[in-house]
Each structure stands twice: as C-alpha cells, then as structure tokens.
C-alpha cells in the first residue's frame, strides 16, 4: 500500500513537472515574440524620428499625442474634402507668399514716408503760421493808422489759422466812434466799405516788393473828404518811397494834391476818346 502511494505521488510530481516545463517553453516563446516586436518597434521609432528630424526641430507642446492625432485626422478629412491638389501648388503658394511679404514691406515703407512727409508739412505749417502772424501784425498796425486818417478805427484778425485750407482774414471796422464790427455787405454803407477796403489794400501794398502799385476806381462810393484823404496817403507813401510808383484810375475829378505826378485825362467827345495831360501853371 505504501509503495502504491509513493508511485502515485511520484507520477503526480512528474505530471506537474511536465506542465511547468510546457509553461516555461510557452513563456520563452512569448518573450522571444515580445523581444522581436520590441526590436521592430525600436527600429520603426528610430526611422520615424530620423524622418521627423529632417522636417524640422521638435516642437515643444503640452498637448497629448491623442489630441495631436485627432487634429491630424481632422486636417486629413478637410484636405480630402478639397479634392486633388494642383501640381506645383507649393511653388504657387511660395510665390504668392513672397509677393505678399514684398507688399507688406512696401506698405511699411510708404507709411514711413507718409509719416516723414506729414512731419515736414507740420513743420512748414508752423513756419507759415509764424510768418503770417508777423505779416498781419505789421499790416494791422498800418491798417489802423490808415483808418485813423478818416476818423475810423479797426483791426485785422486771423481766423482758422490751424487749418491752412480754411484760414482767412476778417476786417473789423467802426466809424464815427462806433465799436468795430466785422466788415460785410449788410452792416456798413457803400462808402464805409470802400474806405475800409482801401485802407486795408494800402496797408497790404506797403509789404509787397513790386515797384508799381495800382488802384482802380477805389473812390466810386466815397465822399469827397475820404477820397482826398486816401489820395494824400498815396501821395505821402510815394514821396517817402521814391522807388515806388502808384497808378490811380478814377472817373472823378482829381484834386491837385500831388507835387510830382502825371495826371492823364481821357475824355469821350462825340464818340471819340481824347487824351490830355494836366499841367501845373507856372
């Protein structure tokens, strides 16, 4: 009985040993398969890494490979929906990209040139405003002096000086003690307007370089007193400035207020014009 038990126990041990050897063999085969797959995977990884390095440096990202893979799949679907890509599309794209960059560069250059031009314009505006203010200051003093000769008061005022296109002048005048108001067609009489404009014109002409000055029919709406006052102003200015010649044209009789002047009279007699010279009696 004991021998039988020993034999059975021995058989059981041998059976278990055979099973363990079988399992060991199976595990060795699986290990070889895993090692072979690992080797192939490492070789594939190496190959793909080399291909990736040829395309460019590695991009640092916090995204997971799964997210990147999903985006790649989405891009493939969109590209597939676009259909076949035209041959040479990459060259066309590069050409347009280069043209676009050139246009951007030219636009930047144009913008820089515009800024420089605007800066220069602003500097010239400053010079222009300063010169205009200096000129009008001198003209204003002469204008007030001329008006005082006919018992009037006024001034020249600059308006909209900040805008070159809208800049202008306003004449303010007051007669017979009245406060100066803007010169227009509704406030002053015809004679007052003529006197104001003549006073300003003579003040302005005092600043020009031309040796010849002319006024035409300035006295049409003036009374005799104002007409003679302005003729005296012209005579005094001409006498004080020998290099300046004044031409005064008037339909009215000219009083003999000039010491050195040529007075030419044109008359229409029976349809024919006759020219005569007024000479001072000796």
Short mmCIF file of C-alpha atoms in Angstrom, two decimals:
data_model
loop_
_atom_site.label_atom_id
_atom_site.label_comp_id
_atom_site.label_asym_id
_atom_site.label_seq_id
_atom_site.Cartn_x
_atom_site.Cartn_y
_atom_site.Cartn_z
CA UNK A 1 0.00 0.00 0.00
CA UNK A 2 2.74 2.39 0.79
CA UNK A 3 4.52 1.61 -2.45
CA UNK A 4 1.39 2.44 -4.43
CA UNK A 5 1.11 5.75 -2.65
CA UNK A 6 4.69 6.55 -3.40
CA UNK A 7 4.23 5.67 -7.08
CA UNK A 8 1.12 7.84 -7.37
CA UNK A 9 2.84 10.73 -5.65
CA UNK A 10 5.81 10.33 -8.00
CA UNK A 11 3.50 10.32 -11.01
CA UNK A 12 1.81 13.46 -9.77
CA UNK A 13 5.14 15.24 -9.33
CA UNK A 14 6.24 14.21 -12.84
CA UNK A 15 2.98 15.45 -14.25
CA UNK A 16 3.36 18.78 -12.56
CA UNK A 17 6.95 19.00 -13.74
CA UNK A 18 5.87 18.38 -17.32
CA UNK A 19 3.20 21.05 -17.05
CA UNK A 20 5.73 23.56 -15.65
CA UNK A 21 8.19 22.76 -18.46
CA UNK A 22 5.43 23.35 -21.01
CA UNK A 23 4.54 26.66 -19.41
CA UNK A 24 8.21 27.65 -19.34
CA UNK A 25 8.53 26.86 -23.04
CA UNK A 26 5.41 28.91 -23.83
CA UNK A 27 6.75 31.86 -21.82
CA UNK A 28 10.11 31.65 -23.64
CA UNK A 29 8.30 31.75 -26.98
CA UNK A 30 6.21 34.76 -25.85
CA UNK A 31 9.35 36.52 -24.59
CA UNK A 32 11.01 35.98 -27.98
CA UNK A 33 7.92 37.36 -29.73
CA UNK A 34 7.85 40.39 -27.41
CA UNK A 35 11.59 40.96 -27.90
CA UNK A 36 11.19 40.71 -31.67
CA UNK A 37 8.23 43.14 -31.61
CA UNK A 38 10.19 45.49 -29.33
CA UNK A 39 13.14 45.42 -31.70
CA UNK A 40 10.91 46.14 -34.68
CA UNK A 41 9.17 48.95 -32.77
CA UNK A 42 12.51 50.49 -31.78
CA UNK A 43 13.69 50.32 -35.39
CA UNK A 44 10.42 51.91 -36.55
CA UNK A 45 10.76 54.60 -33.87
CA UNK A 46 14.32 55.32 -34.97
CA UNK A 47 13.27 55.55 -38.63
CA UNK A 48 10.36 57.87 -37.89
CA UNK A 49 12.48 60.03 -35.59
CA UNK A 50 15.03 60.47 -38.38
CA UNK A 51 12.24 61.42 -40.81
CA UNK A 52 10.79 63.87 -38.29
CA UNK A 53 14.20 65.49 -37.72
CA UNK A 54 14.51 66.07 -41.46
CA UNK A 55 11.22 68.00 -41.41
CA UNK A 56 12.38 70.33 -38.62
CA UNK A 57 13.23 70.59 -34.93
CA UNK A 58 10.97 69.07 -32.34
CA UNK A 59 8.14 71.37 -31.24
CA UNK A 60 7.56 71.63 -27.54
CA UNK A 61 3.89 71.14 -26.68
CA UNK A 62 1.77 70.37 -23.67
CA UNK A 63 -0.79 68.51 -25.78
CA UNK A 64 -1.10 64.78 -25.57
CA UNK A 65 -0.33 62.54 -28.59
CA UNK A 66 -4.01 61.60 -28.72
CA UNK A 67 -5.04 65.26 -29.14
CA UNK A 68 -2.45 65.79 -31.85
CA UNK A 69 -3.57 62.63 -33.63
CA UNK A 70 -7.20 63.77 -33.58
CA UNK A 71 -6.21 67.13 -35.09
CA UNK A 72 -4.20 65.39 -37.78
CA UNK A 73 -7.17 63.21 -38.65
CA UNK A 74 -9.43 66.27 -38.79
CA UNK A 75 -6.96 68.01 -41.10
CA UNK A 76 -6.77 64.96 -43.36
CA UNK A 77 -10.55 64.93 -43.65
CA UNK A 78 -10.60 68.65 -44.55
CA UNK A 79 -7.82 68.20 -47.10
CA UNK A 80 -9.61 65.25 -48.63
CA UNK A 81 -12.75 67.37 -48.99
CA UNK A 82 -10.74 69.88 -51.04
CA UNK A 83 -10.07 67.29 -53.70
CA UNK A 84 -6.92 66.83 -55.71
CA UNK A 85 -4.13 69.35 -55.09
CA UNK A 86 -2.90 71.06 -58.25
CA UNK A 87 0.61 70.12 -59.24
CA UNK A 88 3.07 72.82 -58.22
CA UNK A 89 0.69 74.26 -55.63
CA UNK A 90 3.55 74.64 -53.17
CA UNK A 91 5.50 76.73 -55.68
CA UNK A 92 2.48 78.91 -56.38
CA UNK A 93 1.93 79.32 -52.64
CA UNK A 94 5.56 80.34 -52.10
CA UNK A 95 5.32 82.84 -54.96
CA UNK A 96 2.19 84.48 -53.53
CA UNK A 97 3.65 84.41 -50.02
CA UNK A 98 6.76 86.21 -51.25
CA UNK A 99 4.64 88.76 -53.15
CA UNK A 100 2.56 89.32 -50.03
CA UNK A 101 5.65 89.88 -47.90
CA UNK A 102 7.03 92.29 -50.52
CA UNK A 103 3.76 94.23 -50.49
CA UNK A 104 3.82 94.38 -46.70
CA UNK A 105 7.36 95.73 -46.81
CA UNK A 106 6.42 98.34 -49.43
CA UNK A 107 3.36 99.32 -47.39
CA UNK A 108 5.57 99.84 -44.35
CA UNK A 109 7.95 101.98 -46.42
CA UNK A 110 5.03 104.03 -47.75
CA UNK A 111 3.75 104.52 -44.21
CA UNK A 112 7.18 105.67 -43.04
CA UNK A 113 7.43 108.08 -45.99
CA UNK A 114 3.96 109.39 -45.20
CA UNK A 115 4.90 110.00 -41.58
CA UNK A 116 8.05 111.85 -42.62
CA UNK A 117 6.10 113.91 -45.16
CA UNK A 118 3.40 114.77 -42.61
CA UNK A 119 6.08 115.77 -40.10
CA UNK A 120 7.65 118.06 -42.70
CA UNK A 121 4.23 119.50 -43.57
CA UNK A 122 3.58 120.26 -39.89
CA UNK A 123 6.95 121.98 -39.61
CA UNK A 124 6.18 124.06 -42.69
CA UNK A 125 2.77 124.91 -41.29
CA UNK A 126 4.42 126.23 -38.14
CA UNK A 127 6.74 128.41 -40.23
CA UNK A 128 3.80 129.54 -42.37
CA UNK A 129 1.70 130.45 -39.33
CA UNK A 130 4.56 132.35 -37.74
CA UNK A 131 5.25 134.34 -40.93
CA UNK A 132 1.55 135.05 -41.46
CA UNK A 133 1.19 136.28 -37.88
CA UNK A 134 4.23 138.54 -38.29
CA UNK A 135 2.89 139.90 -41.60
CA UNK A 136 -0.63 140.53 -40.30
CA UNK A 137 0.76 142.23 -37.20
CA UNK A 138 2.54 144.77 -39.42
CA UNK A 139 -0.42 145.11 -41.79
CA UNK A 140 -2.79 145.57 -38.85
CA UNK A 141 -0.75 148.50 -37.49
CA UNK A 142 -0.72 150.17 -40.90
CA UNK A 143 -4.44 149.43 -41.36
CA UNK A 144 -5.31 151.11 -38.06
CA UNK A 145 -3.12 154.07 -38.97
CA UNK A 146 -4.89 154.46 -42.34
CA UNK A 147 -8.33 154.27 -40.72
CA UNK A 148 -7.39 156.89 -38.15
CA UNK A 149 -6.86 159.35 -41.04
CA UNK A 150 -10.60 159.16 -41.80
CA UNK A 151 -11.77 159.16 -38.15
CA UNK A 152 -12.36 155.40 -38.06
CA UNK A 153 -11.00 152.51 -36.04
CA UNK A 154 -10.46 148.85 -36.86
CA UNK A 155 -8.18 145.84 -36.91
CA UNK A 156 -7.26 142.80 -39.00
CA UNK A 157 -7.99 139.43 -37.40
CA UNK A 158 -6.77 135.97 -38.42
CA UNK A 159 -9.31 133.12 -38.34
CA UNK A 160 -8.95 129.32 -38.58
CA UNK A 161 -5.17 129.62 -38.56
CA UNK A 162 -4.76 125.95 -37.60
CA UNK A 163 -6.32 124.84 -40.91
CA UNK A 164 -4.41 126.03 -43.97
CA UNK A 165 -7.36 125.49 -46.32
CA UNK A 166 -9.87 127.25 -44.06
CA UNK A 167 -7.62 130.06 -42.80
CA UNK A 168 -8.66 133.60 -43.60
CA UNK A 169 -8.89 137.23 -42.55
CA UNK A 170 -11.62 139.32 -41.00
CA UNK A 171 -11.68 143.11 -41.12
CA UNK A 172 -13.33 144.80 -38.16
CA UNK A 173 -14.13 148.50 -38.56
CA UNK A 174 -16.00 151.18 -36.68
CA UNK A 175 -16.87 154.67 -37.91
CA UNK A 176 -17.72 157.85 -36.01
CA UNK A 177 -16.89 156.34 -32.62
CA UNK A 178 -18.81 153.07 -33.08
CA UNK A 179 -17.30 149.80 -31.83
CA UNK A 180 -15.55 147.78 -34.55
CA UNK A 181 -17.69 145.08 -36.18
CA UNK A 182 -16.96 142.62 -38.98
CA UNK A 183 -16.95 144.24 -42.42
CA UNK A 184 -19.79 142.85 -44.57
CA UNK A 185 -22.42 143.88 -47.11
CA UNK A 186 -25.15 144.48 -44.53
CA UNK A 187 -23.65 146.49 -41.68
CA UNK A 188 -21.62 149.26 -43.32
CA UNK A 189 -22.60 151.65 -46.08
CA UNK A 190 -21.04 151.50 -49.52
CA UNK A 191 -18.72 154.39 -48.73
CA UNK A 192 -17.63 152.81 -45.45
CA UNK A 193 -16.91 149.51 -47.16
CA UNK A 194 -14.88 151.23 -49.89
CA UNK A 195 -12.90 153.21 -47.30
CA UNK A 196 -12.22 150.09 -45.20
CA UNK A 197 -11.08 148.02 -48.18
CA UNK A 198 -8.87 150.85 -49.45
CA UNK A 199 -7.29 151.25 -46.01
CA UNK A 200 -6.53 147.53 -45.93
CA UNK A 201 -5.29 147.48 -49.55
CA UNK A 202 -2.83 150.32 -48.92
CA UNK A 203 -1.64 148.60 -45.73
CA UNK A 204 -1.12 145.35 -47.62
CA UNK A 205 0.60 147.06 -50.57
CA UNK A 206 3.15 148.54 -48.19
CA UNK A 207 4.52 145.00 -47.73
CA UNK A 208 4.91 143.99 -51.39
CA UNK A 209 8.18 144.31 -53.35
CA UNK A 210 6.78 145.42 -56.70
CA UNK A 211 7.85 148.98 -57.64
CA UNK A 212 4.47 149.61 -59.26
CA UNK A 213 1.19 149.75 -57.32
CA UNK A 214 -2.24 150.34 -58.84
CA UNK A 215 -5.76 151.06 -57.57
CA UNK A 216 -8.75 151.22 -59.89
CA UNK A 217 -11.88 153.29 -59.14
CA UNK A 218 -11.36 152.96 -55.39
CA UNK A 219 -13.31 156.17 -54.75
CA UNK A 220 -16.57 155.38 -56.57
CA UNK A 221 -18.64 155.19 -53.36
CA UNK A 222 -16.55 157.59 -51.25
CA UNK A 223 -17.41 161.12 -50.34
CA UNK A 224 -15.04 163.93 -51.31
CA UNK A 225 -13.40 164.04 -47.88
CA UNK A 226 -12.44 160.35 -47.76
CA UNK A 227 -11.31 160.39 -51.38
CA UNK A 228 -8.90 163.25 -50.72
CA UNK A 229 -7.68 161.55 -47.51
CA UNK A 230 -6.70 158.40 -49.37
CA UNK A 231 -5.11 160.35 -52.22
CA UNK A 232 -2.97 162.15 -49.63
CA UNK A 233 -1.97 158.76 -48.14
CA UNK A 234 -0.91 157.56 -51.59
CA UNK A 235 0.98 160.79 -52.28
CA UNK A 236 2.81 160.65 -48.95
CA UNK A 237 3.78 157.00 -49.42
CA UNK A 238 5.05 157.66 -52.94
CA UNK A 239 7.07 160.67 -51.77
CA UNK A 240 8.58 158.71 -48.85
CA UNK A 241 9.44 155.79 -51.16
CA UNK A 242 10.98 157.18 -54.37
CA UNK A 243 11.32 153.72 -55.91
CA UNK A 244 7.56 153.13 -55.76
CA UNK A 245 5.16 154.33 -58.46
CA UNK A 246 1.39 154.48 -57.94
CA UNK A 247 -1.21 154.35 -60.70
CA UNK A 248 -4.61 155.65 -59.62
CA UNK A 249 -7.55 155.26 -62.01
CA UNK A 250 -10.74 157.18 -61.22
CA UNK A 251 -13.75 158.50 -63.13
CA UNK A 252 -13.88 161.55 -60.85
CA UNK A 253 -12.09 164.86 -60.93
CA UNK A 254 -8.71 164.57 -59.26
CA UNK A 255 -7.71 167.38 -56.86
CA UNK A 256 -4.19 168.69 -57.30
CA UNK A 257 -2.71 167.14 -54.18
CA UNK A 258 0.45 165.71 -55.74
CA UNK A 259 3.70 167.62 -56.01
CA UNK A 260 5.23 165.25 -58.53
CA UNK A 261 2.59 163.41 -60.53
CA UNK A 262 1.46 162.90 -64.09
CA UNK A 263 -2.28 163.37 -64.44
CA UNK A 264 -3.73 161.99 -67.66
CA UNK A 265 -7.32 162.80 -68.56
CA UNK A 266 -9.27 160.72 -71.09
CA UNK A 267 -12.46 162.27 -72.50
CA UNK A 268 -15.07 160.84 -74.81
CA UNK A 269 -16.18 163.63 -77.12
CA UNK A 270 -18.77 162.76 -79.78
CA UNK A 271 -17.80 159.09 -79.76
CA UNK A 272 -14.07 159.72 -79.92
CA UNK A 273 -11.65 159.50 -77.00
CA UNK A 274 -9.23 162.32 -76.42
CA UNK A 275 -6.26 162.17 -74.10
CA UNK A 276 -4.95 165.24 -72.33
CA UNK A 277 -2.32 165.97 -69.71
CA UNK A 278 -2.98 168.23 -66.73
CA UNK A 279 -0.06 170.54 -66.15
CA UNK A 280 0.52 172.89 -63.24
CA UNK A 281 0.51 176.56 -64.16
CA UNK A 282 3.84 178.31 -63.82
#
